[in-house]
CSV table of C-alpha atoms in Angstrom, one decimal:
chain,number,residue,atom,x,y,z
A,18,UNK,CA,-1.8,66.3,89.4
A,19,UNK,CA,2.0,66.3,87.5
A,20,UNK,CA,2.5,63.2,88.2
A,21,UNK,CA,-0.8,62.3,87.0
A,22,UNK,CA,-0.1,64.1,84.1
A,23,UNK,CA,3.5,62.8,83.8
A,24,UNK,CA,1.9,59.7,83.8
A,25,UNK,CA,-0.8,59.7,81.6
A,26,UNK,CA,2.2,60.8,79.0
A,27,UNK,CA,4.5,57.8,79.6
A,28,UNK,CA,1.1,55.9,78.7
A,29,UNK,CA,0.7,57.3,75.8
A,30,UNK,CA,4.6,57.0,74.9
A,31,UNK,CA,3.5,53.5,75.3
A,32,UNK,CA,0.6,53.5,73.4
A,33,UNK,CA,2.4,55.0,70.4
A,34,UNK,CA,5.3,52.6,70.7
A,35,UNK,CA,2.9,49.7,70.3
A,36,UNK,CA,1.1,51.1,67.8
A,37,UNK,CA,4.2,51.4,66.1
A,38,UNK,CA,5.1,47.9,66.8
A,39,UNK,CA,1.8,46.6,65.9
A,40,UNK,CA,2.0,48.2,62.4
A,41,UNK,CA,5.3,46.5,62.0
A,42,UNK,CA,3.7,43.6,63.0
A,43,UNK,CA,0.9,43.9,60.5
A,44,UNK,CA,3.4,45.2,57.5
A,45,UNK,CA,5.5,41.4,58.4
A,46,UNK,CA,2.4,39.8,58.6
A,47,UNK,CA,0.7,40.9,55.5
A,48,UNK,CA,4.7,40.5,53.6
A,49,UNK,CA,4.5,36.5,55.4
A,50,UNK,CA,0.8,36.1,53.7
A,51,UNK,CA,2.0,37.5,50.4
A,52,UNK,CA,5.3,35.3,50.4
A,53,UNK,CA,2.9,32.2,51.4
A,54,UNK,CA,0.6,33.0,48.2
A,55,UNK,CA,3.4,33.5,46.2
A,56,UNK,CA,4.9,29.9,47.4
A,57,UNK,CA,1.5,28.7,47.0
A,58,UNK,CA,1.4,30.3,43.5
A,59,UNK,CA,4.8,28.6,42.8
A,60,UNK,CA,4.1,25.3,44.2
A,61,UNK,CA,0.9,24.6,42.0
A,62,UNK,CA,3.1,25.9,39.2
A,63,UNK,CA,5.1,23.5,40.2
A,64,UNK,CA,2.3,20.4,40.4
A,65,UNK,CA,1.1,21.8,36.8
A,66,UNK,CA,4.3,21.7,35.2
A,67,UNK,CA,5.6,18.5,36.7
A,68,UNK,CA,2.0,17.2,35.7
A,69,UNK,CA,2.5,18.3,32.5
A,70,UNK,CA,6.4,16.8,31.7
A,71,UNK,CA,4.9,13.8,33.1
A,72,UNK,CA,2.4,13.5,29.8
A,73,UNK,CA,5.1,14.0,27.7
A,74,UNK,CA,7.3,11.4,29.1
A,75,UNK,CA,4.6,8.9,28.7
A,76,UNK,CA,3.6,10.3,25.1
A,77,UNK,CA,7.6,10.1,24.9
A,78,UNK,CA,8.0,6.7,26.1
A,79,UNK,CA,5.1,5.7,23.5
A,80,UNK,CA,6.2,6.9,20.7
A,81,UNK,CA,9.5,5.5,21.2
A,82,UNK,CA,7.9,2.1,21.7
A,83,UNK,CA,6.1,2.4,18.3
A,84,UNK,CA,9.1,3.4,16.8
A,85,UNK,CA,10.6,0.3,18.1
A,86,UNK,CA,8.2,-1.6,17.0
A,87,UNK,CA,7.9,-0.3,13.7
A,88,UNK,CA,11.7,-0.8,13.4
A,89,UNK,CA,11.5,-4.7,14.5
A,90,UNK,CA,8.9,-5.1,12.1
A,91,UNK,CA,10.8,-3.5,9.2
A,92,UNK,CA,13.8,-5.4,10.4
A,93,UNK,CA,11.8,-8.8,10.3
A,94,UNK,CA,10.9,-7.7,6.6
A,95,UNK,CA,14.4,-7.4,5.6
A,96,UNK,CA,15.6,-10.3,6.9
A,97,UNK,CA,12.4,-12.1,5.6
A,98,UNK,CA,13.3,-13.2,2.2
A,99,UNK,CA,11.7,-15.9,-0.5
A,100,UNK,CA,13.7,-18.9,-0.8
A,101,UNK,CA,13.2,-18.7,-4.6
A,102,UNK,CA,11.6,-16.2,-7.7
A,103,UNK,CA,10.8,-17.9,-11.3
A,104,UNK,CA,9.3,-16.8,-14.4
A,105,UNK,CA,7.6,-19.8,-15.9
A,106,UNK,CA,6.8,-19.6,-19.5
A,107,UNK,CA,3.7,-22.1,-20.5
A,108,UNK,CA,5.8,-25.1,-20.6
A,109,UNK,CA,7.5,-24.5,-16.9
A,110,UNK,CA,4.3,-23.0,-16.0
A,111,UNK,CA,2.1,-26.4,-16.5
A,112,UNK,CA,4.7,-28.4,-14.8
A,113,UNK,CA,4.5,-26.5,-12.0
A,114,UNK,CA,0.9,-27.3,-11.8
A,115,UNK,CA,0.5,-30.8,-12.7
A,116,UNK,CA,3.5,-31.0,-9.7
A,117,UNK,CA,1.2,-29.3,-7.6
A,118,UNK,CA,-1.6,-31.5,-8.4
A,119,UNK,CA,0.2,-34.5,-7.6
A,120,UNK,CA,0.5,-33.3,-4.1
A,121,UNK,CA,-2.2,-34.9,-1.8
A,122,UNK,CA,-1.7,-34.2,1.8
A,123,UNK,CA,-5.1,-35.5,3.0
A,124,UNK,CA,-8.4,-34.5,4.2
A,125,UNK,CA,-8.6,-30.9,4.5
A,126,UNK,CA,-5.1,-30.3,4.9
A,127,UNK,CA,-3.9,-28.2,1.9
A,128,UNK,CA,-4.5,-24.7,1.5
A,129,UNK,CA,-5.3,-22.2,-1.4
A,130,UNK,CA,-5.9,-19.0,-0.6
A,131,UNK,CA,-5.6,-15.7,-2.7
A,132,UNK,CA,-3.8,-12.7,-1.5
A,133,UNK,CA,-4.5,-9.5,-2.5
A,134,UNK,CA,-7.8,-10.4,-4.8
A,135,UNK,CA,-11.6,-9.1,-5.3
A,136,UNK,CA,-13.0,-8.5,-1.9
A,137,UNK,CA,-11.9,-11.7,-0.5
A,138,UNK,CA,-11.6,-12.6,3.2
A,139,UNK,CA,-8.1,-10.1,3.7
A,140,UNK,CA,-6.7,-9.9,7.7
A,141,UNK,CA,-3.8,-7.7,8.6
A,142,UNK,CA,-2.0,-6.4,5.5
A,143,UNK,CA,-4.3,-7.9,2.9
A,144,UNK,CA,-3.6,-11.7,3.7
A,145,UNK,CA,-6.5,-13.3,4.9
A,146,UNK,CA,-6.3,-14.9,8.4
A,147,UNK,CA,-5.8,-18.6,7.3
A,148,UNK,CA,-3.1,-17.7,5.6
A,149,UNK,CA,-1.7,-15.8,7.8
A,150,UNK,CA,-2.0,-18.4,10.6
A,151,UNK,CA,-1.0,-21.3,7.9
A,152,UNK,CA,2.2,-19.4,7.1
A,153,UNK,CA,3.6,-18.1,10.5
A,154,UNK,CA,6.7,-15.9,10.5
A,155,UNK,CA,6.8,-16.2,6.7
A,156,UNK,CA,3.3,-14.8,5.8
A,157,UNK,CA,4.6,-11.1,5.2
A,158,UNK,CA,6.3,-12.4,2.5
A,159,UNK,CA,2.7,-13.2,0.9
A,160,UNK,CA,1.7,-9.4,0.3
A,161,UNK,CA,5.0,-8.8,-1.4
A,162,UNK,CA,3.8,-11.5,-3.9
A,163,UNK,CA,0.6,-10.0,-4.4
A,164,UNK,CA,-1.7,-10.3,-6.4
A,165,UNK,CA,-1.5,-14.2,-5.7
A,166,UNK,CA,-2.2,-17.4,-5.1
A,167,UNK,CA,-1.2,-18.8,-1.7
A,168,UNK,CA,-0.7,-22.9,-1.3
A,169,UNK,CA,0.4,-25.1,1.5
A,170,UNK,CA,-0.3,-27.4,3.5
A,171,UNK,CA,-0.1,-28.4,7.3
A,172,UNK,CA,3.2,-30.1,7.9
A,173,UNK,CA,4.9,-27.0,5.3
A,174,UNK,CA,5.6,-29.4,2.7
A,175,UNK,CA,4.4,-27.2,0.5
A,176,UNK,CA,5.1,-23.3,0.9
A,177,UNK,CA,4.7,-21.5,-2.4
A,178,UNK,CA,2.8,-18.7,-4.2
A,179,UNK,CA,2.1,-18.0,-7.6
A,180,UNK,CA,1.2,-14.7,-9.5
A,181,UNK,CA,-1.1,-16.0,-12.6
A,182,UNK,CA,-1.9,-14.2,-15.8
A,183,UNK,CA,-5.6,-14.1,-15.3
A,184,UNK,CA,-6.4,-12.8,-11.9
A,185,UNK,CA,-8.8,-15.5,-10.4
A,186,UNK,CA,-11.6,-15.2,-8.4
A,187,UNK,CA,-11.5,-14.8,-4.5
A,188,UNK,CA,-11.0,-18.1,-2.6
A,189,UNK,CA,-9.7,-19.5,0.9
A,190,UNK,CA,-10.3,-23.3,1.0
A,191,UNK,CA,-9.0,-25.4,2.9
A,192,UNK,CA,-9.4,-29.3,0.9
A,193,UNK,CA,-8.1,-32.6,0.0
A,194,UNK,CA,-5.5,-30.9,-2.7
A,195,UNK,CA,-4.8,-27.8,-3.9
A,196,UNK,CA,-7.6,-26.0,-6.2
A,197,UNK,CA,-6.0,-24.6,-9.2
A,198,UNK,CA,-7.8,-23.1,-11.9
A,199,UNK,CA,-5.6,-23.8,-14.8
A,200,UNK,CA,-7.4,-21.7,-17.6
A,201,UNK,CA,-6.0,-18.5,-15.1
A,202,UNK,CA,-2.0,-20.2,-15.7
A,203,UNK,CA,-2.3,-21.7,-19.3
A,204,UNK,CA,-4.3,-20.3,-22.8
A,205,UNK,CA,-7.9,-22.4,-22.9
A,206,UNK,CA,-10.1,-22.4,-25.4
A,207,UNK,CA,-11.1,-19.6,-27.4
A,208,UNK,CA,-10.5,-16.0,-26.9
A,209,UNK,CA,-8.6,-12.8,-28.0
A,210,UNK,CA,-5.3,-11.3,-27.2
A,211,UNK,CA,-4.3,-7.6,-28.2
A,212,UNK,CA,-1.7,-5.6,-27.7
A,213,UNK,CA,-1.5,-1.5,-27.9
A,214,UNK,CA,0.9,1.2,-28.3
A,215,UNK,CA,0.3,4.1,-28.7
A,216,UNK,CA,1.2,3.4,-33.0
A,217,UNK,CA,0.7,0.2,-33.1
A,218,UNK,CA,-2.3,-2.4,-32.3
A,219,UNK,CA,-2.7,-6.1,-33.0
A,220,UNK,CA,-5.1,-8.7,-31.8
A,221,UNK,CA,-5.4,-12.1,-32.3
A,222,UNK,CA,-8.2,-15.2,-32.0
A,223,UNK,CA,-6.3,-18.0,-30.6
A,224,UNK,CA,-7.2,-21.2,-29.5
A,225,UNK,CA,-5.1,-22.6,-26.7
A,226,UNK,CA,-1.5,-21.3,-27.7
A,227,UNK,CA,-2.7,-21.3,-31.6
A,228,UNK,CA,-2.9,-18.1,-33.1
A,229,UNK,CA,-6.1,-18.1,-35.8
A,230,UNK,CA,-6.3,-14.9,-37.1
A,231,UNK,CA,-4.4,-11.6,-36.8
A,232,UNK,CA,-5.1,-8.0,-37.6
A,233,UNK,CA,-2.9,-5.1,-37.2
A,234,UNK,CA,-1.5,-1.7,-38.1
A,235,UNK,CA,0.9,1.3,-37.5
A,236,UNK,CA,-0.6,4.5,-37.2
A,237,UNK,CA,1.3,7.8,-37.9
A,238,UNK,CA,2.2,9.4,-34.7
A,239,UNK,CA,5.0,12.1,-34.1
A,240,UNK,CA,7.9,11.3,-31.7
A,241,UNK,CA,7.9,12.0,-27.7
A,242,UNK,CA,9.7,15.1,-28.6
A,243,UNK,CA,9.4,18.0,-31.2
A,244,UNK,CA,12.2,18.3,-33.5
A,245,UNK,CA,12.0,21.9,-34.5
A,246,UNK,CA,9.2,24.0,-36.8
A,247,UNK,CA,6.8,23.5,-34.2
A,248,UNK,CA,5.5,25.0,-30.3
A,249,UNK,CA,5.8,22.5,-27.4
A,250,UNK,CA,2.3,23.6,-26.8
A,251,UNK,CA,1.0,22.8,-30.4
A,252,UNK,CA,3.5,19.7,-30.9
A,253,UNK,CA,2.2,17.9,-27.9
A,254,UNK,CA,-1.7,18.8,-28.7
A,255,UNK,CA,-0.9,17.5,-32.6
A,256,UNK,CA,0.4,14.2,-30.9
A,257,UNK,CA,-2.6,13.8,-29.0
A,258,UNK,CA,-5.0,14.2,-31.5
A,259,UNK,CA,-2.8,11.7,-34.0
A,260,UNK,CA,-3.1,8.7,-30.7
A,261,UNK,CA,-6.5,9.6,-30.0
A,262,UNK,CA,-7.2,8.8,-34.0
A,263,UNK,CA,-5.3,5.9,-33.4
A,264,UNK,CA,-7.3,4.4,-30.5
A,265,UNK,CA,-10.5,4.8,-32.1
A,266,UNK,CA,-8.9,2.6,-35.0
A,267,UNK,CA,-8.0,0.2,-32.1
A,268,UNK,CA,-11.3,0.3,-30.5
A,269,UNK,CA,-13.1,-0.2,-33.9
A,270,UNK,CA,-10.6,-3.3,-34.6
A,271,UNK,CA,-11.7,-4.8,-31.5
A,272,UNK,CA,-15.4,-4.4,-32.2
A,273,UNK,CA,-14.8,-6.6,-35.7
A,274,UNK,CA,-12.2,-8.8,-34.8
A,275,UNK,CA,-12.3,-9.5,-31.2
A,276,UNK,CA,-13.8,-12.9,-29.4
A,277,UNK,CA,-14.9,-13.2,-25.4
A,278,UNK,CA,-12.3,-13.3,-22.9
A,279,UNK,CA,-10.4,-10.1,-24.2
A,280,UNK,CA,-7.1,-9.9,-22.8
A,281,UNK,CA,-5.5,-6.5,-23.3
A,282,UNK,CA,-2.0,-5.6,-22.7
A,283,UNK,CA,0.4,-3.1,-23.9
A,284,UNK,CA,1.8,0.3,-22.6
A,285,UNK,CA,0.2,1.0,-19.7
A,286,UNK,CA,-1.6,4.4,-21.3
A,287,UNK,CA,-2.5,3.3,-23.9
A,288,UNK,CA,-4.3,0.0,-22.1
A,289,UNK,CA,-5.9,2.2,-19.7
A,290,UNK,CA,-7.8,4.9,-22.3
A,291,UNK,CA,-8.9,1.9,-24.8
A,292,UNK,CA,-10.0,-0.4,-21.9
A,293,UNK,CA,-11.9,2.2,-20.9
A,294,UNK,CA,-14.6,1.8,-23.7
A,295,UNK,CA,-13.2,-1.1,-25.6
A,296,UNK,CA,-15.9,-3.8,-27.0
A,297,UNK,CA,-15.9,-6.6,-25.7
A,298,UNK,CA,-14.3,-5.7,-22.2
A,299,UNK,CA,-11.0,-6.8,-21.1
A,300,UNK,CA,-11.5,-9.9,-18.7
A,301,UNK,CA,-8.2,-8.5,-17.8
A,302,UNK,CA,-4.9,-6.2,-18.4
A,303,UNK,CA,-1.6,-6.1,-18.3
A,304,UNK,CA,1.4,-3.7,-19.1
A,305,UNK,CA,4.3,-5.8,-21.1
A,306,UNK,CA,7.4,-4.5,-22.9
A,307,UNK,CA,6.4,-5.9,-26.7
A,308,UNK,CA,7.7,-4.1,-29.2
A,309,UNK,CA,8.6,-4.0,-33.6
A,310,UNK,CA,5.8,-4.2,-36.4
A,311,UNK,CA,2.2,-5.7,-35.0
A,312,UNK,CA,2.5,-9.0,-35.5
A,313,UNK,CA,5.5,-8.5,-33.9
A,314,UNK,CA,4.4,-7.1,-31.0
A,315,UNK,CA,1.6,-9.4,-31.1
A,316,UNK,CA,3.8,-12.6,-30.8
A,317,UNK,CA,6.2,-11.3,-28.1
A,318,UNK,CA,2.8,-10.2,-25.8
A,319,UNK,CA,1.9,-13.5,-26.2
A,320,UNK,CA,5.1,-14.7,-24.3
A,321,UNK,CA,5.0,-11.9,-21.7
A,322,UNK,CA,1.5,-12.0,-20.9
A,323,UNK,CA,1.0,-16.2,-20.1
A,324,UNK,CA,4.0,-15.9,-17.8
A,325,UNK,CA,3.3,-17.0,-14.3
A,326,UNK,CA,5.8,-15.8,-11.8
A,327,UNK,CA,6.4,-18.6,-8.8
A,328,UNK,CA,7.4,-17.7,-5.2
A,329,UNK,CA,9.1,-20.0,-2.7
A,330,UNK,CA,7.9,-19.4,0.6
């Protein structure tokens, strides 16, 4: 019965030792489950983040192409460059033209195209695809010349542009010569010319380059800057009020004394406000540095405003 005993409590030694061992067991195999999460954790970390660098080396590696892009472009700009700039007074300006009209490259071979005008047919950076395609590498040179008129014609003989007084109306022909409105280069006919500071105002009547008839005046109006005695505040509300007075006296000149086409130039303010309500309306506008007594200003508008500037392509 001892030994029974005595054996009954080696069993149990036993039994408690592999409890004890089975706990351990359990503790290492709950610590290997945790450590497997954790690594599992830390491997889809892992998947996002490279995920996510990856995205960003892509966005990297497109931006950086752009960049490039942009930078060849801007480069092909610089180096772009017209092989000639004129300002052609009336005279130069007609020879030009009748030059131009002398050119006949054949059946639908010559090109005239406005850049920049009206709603007209305007591709990739407002010059419309024929001219685009007619010019090649040297059309980006077209929108620095804009508002214009674009001619050539298939074998390049011709490769110009020309910025006109008179903006004409939206075209992209392609014809026997090149189609030239001359009344948009050179004075035709009848109509007015006026010019506007804001103390001075003259317009004319002309036909062709002949003036007819003239009428002017200076109007009292202070200095850009106060000279003492008054506020800034009430100096530059006095001035206001003295060129306000003096555009209604320009806009009741026009009224009496100007003919259809109006052509209004000046300082650029002072064009703007009066063409706003002027009567007729401008056919068109222009900012020119004329300056002295009306008549004056009137004569050397003339000159500045039927200037036509010519681009070599």
């Amino acid at each position: 019965m001892l030994d029974r005993l005595l054996g009954r409590a080696e069993l149990r030694e036993r039994a408690d030792e592999l409890e004890a061992d089975l706990a351990g067991v359990r503790e290492e195999r709950d610590s290997l489950e945790r450590q497997l999460e954790a690594e599992s954790d830390r491997r889809a970390d892992a998947v996002t983040a490279r995920q996510e660098a990856a995205e960003r080396v892509n966005r990297l590696e497109d931006r950086i192409a752009q960049l490039e892009g942009d930078l060849d472009r801007e480069t092909e700009r610089e180096e772009l460059s017209f092989r000639g700039v004129e300002r052609l007074g009336l005279d130069a300006a007609e020879r030009v033209l009748d030059t131009l009209d002398g050119v006949a490259p054949g059946r639908e071979r010559a090109l005239t195209a406005t850049v920049g005008v009206g709603d007209g047919d305007d591709g990739d950076g407002g010059v419309p695809t024929a001219a685009r395609e007619a010019f090649g590498d040297r059309a980006p040179l077209l929108s620095r010349a804009t508002p214009c008129v674009a001619v050539t014609d298939d074998d390049g003989l011709v490769s110009a542009a020309l910025s006109p007084p008179v903006s004409p109306a939206p075209r992209v022909t392609w014809s026997d010569g090149f189609e030239l409105e001359r009344s948009n280069y050179l004075p035709r006919g009848q109509y007015s010319l006026a010019a506007v500071r804001a103390d001075v105002f003259a317009v004319g009547v002309y036909e062709g380059r002949e003036r007819v008839t003239v009428e002017g005046f200076r109007s009292e109006v202070k200095s850009d800057h106060s000279k003492g005695g008054f506020s800034q505040a009430r100096f530059e509300r006095l001035r206001d009020e003295q060129i306000d007075a003096h555009l209604d006296r320009c806009r009741t000149a026009l009224s009496e004394h100007a003919v259809e086409p109006l052509y209004l130039v000046g300082d650029r303010a002072a064009v703007d406000r009066l063409a706003e309500t002027a009567t007729p309306t401008p056919a068109a506008t222009d900012a020119v540095d004329a300056t002295g007594d009306p008549e004056t200003t009137l004569s050397a508008a003339f000159r500045e405003f039927w200037t036509t500037r010519l681009y070599l392509i």
